[in-house]
PDB file of C-alpha atoms in Angstrom:
ATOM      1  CA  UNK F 155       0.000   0.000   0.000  1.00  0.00           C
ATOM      2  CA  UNK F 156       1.138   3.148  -0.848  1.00  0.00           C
ATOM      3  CA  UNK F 157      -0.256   4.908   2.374  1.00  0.00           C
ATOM      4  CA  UNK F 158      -2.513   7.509  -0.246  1.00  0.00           C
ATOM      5  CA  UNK F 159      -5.994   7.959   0.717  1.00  0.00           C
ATOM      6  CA  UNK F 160      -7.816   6.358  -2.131  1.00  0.00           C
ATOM      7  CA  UNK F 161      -9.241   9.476  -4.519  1.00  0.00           C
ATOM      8  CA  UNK F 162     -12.862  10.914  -3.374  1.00  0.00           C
ATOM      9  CA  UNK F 163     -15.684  10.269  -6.139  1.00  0.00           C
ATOM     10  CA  UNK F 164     -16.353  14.287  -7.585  1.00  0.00           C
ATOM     11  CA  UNK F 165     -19.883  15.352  -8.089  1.00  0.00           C
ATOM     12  CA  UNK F 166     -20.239  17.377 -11.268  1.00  0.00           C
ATOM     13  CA  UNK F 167     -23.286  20.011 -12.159  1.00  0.00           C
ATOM     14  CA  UNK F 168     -24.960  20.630 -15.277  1.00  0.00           C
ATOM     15  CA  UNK F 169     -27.545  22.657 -15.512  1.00  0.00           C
ATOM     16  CA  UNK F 170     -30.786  22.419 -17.919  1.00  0.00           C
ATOM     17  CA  UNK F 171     -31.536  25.812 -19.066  1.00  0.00           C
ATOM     18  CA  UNK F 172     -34.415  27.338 -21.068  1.00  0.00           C
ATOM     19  CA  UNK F 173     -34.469  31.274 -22.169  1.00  0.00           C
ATOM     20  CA  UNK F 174     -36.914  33.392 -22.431  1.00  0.00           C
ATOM     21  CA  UNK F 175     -36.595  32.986 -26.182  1.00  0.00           C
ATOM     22  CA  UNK F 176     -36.956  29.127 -26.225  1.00  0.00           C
ATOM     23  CA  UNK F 177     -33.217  28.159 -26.427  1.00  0.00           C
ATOM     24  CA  UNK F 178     -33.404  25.050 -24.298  1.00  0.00           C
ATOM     25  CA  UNK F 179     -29.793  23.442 -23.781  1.00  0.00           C
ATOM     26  CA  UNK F 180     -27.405  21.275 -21.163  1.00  0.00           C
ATOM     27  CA  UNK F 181     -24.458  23.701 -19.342  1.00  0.00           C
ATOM     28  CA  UNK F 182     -21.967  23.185 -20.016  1.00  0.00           C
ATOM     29  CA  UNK F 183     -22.335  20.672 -22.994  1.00  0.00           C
ATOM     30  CA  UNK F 184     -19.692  18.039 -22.774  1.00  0.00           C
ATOM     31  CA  UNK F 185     -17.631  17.200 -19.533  1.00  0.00           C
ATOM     32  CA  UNK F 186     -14.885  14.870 -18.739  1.00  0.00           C
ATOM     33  CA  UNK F 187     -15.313  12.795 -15.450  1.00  0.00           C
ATOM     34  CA  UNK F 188     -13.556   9.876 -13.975  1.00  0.00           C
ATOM     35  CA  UNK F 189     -15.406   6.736 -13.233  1.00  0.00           C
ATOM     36  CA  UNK F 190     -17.359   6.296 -10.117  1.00  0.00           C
ATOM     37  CA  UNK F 191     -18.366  10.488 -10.277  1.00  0.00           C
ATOM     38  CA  UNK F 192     -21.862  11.821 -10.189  1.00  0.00           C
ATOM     39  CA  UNK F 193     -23.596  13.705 -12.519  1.00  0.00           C
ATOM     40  CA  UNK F 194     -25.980  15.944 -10.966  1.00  0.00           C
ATOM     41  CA  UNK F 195     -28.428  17.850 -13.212  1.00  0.00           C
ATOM     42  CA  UNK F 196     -29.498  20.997 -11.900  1.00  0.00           C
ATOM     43  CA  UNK F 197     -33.212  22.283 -13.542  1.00  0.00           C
ATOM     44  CA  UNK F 198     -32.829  25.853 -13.804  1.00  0.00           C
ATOM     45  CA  UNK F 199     -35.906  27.353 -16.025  1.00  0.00           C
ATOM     46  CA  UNK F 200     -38.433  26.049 -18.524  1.00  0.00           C
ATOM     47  CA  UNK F 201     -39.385  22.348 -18.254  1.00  0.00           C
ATOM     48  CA  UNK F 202     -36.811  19.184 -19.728  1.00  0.00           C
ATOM     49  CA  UNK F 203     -35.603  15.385 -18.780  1.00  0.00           C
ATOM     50  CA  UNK F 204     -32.350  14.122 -18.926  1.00  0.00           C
ATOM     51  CA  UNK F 205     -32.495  10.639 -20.790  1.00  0.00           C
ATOM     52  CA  UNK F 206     -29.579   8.681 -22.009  1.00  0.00           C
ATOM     53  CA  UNK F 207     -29.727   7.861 -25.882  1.00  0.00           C
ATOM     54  CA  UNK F 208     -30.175   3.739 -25.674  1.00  0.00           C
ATOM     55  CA  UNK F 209     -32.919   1.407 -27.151  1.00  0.00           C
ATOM     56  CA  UNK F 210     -34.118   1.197 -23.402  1.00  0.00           C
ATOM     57  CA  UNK F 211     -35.365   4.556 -23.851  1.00  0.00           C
ATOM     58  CA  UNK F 212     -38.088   4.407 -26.248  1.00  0.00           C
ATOM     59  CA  UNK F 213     -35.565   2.366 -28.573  1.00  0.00           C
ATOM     60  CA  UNK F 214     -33.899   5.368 -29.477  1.00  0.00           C
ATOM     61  CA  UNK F 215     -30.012   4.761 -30.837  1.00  0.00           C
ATOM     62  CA  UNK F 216     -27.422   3.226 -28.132  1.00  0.00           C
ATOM     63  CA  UNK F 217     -24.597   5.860 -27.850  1.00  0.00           C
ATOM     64  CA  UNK F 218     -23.635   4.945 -24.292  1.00  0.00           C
ATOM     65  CA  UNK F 219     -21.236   1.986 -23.455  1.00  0.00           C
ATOM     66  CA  UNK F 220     -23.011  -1.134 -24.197  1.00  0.00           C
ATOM     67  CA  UNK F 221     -22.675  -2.414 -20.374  1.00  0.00           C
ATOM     68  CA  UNK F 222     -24.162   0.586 -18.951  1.00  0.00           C
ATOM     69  CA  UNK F 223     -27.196   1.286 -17.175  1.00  0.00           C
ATOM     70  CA  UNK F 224     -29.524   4.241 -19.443  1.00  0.00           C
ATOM     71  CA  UNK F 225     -31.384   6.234 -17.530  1.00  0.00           C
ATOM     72  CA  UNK F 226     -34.353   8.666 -17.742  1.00  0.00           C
ATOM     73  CA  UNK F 227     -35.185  11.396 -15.368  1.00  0.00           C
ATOM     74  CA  UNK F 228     -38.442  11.769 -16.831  1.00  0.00           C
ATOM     75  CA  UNK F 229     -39.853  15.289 -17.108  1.00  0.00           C
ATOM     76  CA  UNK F 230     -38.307  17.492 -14.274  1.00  0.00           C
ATOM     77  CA  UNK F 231     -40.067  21.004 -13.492  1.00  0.00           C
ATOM     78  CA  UNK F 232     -38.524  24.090 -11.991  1.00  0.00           C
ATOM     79  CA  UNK F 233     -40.971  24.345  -9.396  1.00  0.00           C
ATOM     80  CA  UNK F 234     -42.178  21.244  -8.673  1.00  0.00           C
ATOM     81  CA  UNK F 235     -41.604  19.411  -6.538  1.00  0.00           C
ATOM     82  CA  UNK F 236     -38.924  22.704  -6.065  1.00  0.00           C
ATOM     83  CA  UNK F 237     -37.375  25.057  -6.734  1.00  0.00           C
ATOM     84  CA  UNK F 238     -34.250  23.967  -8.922  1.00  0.00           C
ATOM     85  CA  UNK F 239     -35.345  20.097  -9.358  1.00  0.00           C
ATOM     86  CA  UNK F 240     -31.776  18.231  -9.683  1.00  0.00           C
ATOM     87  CA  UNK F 241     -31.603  14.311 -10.980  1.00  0.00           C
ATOM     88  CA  UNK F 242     -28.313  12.380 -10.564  1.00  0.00           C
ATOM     89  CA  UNK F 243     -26.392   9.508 -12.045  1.00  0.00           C
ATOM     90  CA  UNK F 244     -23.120   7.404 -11.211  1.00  0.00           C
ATOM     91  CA  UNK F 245     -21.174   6.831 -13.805  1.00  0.00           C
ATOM     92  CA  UNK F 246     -19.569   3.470 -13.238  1.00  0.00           C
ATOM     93  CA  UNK F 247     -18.206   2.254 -16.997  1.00  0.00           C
ATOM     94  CA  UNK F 248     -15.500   4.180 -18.906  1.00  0.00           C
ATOM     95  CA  UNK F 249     -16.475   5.576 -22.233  1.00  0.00           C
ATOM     96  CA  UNK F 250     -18.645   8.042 -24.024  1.00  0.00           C
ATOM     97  CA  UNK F 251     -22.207   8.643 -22.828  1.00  0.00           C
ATOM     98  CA  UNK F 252     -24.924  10.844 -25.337  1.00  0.00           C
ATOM     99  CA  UNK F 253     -28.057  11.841 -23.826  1.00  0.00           C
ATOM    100  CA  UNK F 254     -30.530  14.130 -24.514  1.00  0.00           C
ATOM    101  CA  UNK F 255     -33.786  16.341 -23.449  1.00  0.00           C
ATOM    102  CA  UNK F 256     -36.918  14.553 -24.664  1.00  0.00           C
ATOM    103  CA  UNK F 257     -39.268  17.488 -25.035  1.00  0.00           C
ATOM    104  CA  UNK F 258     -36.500  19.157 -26.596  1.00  0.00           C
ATOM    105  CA  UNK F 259     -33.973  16.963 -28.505  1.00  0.00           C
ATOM    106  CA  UNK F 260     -35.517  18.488 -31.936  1.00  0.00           C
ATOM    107  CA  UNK F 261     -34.141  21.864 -30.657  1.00  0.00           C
ATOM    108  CA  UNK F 262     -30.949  20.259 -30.220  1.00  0.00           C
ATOM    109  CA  UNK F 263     -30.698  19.526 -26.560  1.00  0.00           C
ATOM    110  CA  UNK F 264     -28.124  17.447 -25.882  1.00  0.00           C
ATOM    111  CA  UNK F 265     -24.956  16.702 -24.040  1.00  0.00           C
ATOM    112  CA  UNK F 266     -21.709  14.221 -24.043  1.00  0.00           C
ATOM    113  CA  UNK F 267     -20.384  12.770 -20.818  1.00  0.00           C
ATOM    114  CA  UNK F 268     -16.790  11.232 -21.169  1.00  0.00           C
ATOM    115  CA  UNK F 269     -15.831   8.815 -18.383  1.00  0.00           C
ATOM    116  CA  UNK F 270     -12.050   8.337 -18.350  1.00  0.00           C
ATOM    117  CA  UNK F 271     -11.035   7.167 -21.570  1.00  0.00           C
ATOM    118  CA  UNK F 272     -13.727   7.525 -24.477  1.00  0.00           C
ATOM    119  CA  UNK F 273     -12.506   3.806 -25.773  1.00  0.00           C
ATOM    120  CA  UNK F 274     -14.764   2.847 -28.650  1.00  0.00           C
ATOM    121  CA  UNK F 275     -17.702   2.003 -27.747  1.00  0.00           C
ATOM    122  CA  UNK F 276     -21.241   3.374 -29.413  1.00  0.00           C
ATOM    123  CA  UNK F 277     -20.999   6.700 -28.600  1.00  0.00           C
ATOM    124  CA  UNK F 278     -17.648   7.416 -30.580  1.00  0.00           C
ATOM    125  CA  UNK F 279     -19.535   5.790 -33.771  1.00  0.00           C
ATOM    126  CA  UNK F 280     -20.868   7.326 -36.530  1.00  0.00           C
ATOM    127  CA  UNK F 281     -24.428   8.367 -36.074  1.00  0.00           C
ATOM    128  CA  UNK F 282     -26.793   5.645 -37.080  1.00  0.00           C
ATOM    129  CA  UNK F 283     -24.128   2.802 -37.379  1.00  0.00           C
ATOM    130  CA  UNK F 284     -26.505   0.000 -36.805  1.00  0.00           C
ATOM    131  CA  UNK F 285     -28.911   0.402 -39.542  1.00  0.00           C
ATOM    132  CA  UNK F 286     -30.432  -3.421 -39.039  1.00  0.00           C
ATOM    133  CA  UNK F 287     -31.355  -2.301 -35.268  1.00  0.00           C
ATOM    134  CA  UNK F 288     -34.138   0.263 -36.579  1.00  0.00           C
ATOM    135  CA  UNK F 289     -33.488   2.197 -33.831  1.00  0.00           C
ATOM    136  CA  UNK F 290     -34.725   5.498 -33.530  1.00  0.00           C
ATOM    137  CA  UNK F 291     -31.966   8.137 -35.252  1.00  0.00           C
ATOM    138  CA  UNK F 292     -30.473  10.742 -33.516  1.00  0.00           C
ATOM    139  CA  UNK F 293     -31.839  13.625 -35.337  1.00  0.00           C
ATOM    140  CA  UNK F 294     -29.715  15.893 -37.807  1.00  0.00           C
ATOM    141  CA  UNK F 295     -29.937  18.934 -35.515  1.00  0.00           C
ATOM    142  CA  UNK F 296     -29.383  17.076 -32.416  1.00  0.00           C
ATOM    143  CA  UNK F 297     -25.936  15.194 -33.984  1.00  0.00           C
ATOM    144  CA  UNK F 298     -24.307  18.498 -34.611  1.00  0.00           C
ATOM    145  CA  UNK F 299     -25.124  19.911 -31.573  1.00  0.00           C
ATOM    146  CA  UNK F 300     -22.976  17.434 -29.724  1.00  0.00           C
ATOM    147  CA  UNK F 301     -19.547  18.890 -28.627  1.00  0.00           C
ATOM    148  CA  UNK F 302     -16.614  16.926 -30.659  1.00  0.00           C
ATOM    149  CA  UNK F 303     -14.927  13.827 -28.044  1.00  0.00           C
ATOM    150  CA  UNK F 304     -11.734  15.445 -28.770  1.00  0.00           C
ATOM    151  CA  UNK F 305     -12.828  19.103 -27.543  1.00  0.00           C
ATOM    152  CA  UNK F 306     -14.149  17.690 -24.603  1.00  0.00           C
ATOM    153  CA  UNK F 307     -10.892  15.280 -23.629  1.00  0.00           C
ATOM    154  CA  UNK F 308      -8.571  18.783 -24.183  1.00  0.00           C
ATOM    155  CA  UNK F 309     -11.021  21.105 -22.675  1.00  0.00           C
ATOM    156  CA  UNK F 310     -12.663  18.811 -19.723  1.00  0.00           C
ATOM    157  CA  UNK F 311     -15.514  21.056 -19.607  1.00  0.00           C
ATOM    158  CA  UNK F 312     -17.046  22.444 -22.706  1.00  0.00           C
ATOM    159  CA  UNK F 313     -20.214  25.217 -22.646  1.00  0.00           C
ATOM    160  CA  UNK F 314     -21.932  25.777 -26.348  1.00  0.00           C
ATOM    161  CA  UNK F 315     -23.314  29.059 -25.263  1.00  0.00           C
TER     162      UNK F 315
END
């Protein structure tokens, strides 16, 4: 034993944001974490969930790591049941994580989680690489709304707006 205290898991906070002029989006956009960190979504304004893209999920596309859990906060409120609503996830499995806002994934409401090192699982695939699944596609707006892997590895935090 090298007599370190072993590392403390980090809790990390996004918040879901909706403007007065409809721009609904994740903040920041694309973080780095290590495994075993929390994710803890913070609902600032408007109304949005925070669902992982996986065929769980209304069969949508799988852009998580394929032994991960998805998850689905369902619709969160600002004020109910309060003020600033928060959901949170463990990330357990290294690799790349998509998710996005169901009421507003059209708008282009998404985000990229990368747990230690993105590896090459379904989330650093093309969009719509499994063509015989007939999953549901990540729509066109919502693809290029997704910070780049890359950005997010050099930057560890990356904010669209």
């Amino acid at each position: 034993m090298s007599g370190q205290a072993p590392a403390v898991a980090a809790t990390v906070e996004i918040k879901l944001v909706q403007t007065p002029a409809g721009d609904a989006y994740f903040d920041p956009a694309g973080v780095r974490i290590a495994a075993g960190d929390t994710v803890r979504w913070v609902q600032i304004s408007g109304f949005h969930s925070v669902t992982a893209y996986h065929p769980g999920n209304d069969n949508h596309e799988l852009r998580i790591p394929a032994s991960a859990q998805p998850w689905d906060s369902d619709i969160l409120l600002a004020d109910y049941p309060k003020r600033g609503s928060t959901f949170e996830h463990r990330f357990t499995v290294p690799g790349v994580y998509d998710y996005f806002c169901k009421p507003h994934e059209m708008a282009g409401m998404v985000g990229r989680i990368v747990v230690g090192d993105p590896g090459d699982g379904p989330g650093t695939r093309p969009f719509g690489y499994a063509p015989g699944k007939h999953w549901k596609p990540v729509p066109e707006v919502a693809q290029k709304a997704f910070p780049p892997v890359a950005e997010i590895l050099q930057k560890v935090t990356v904010h669209v707006r």
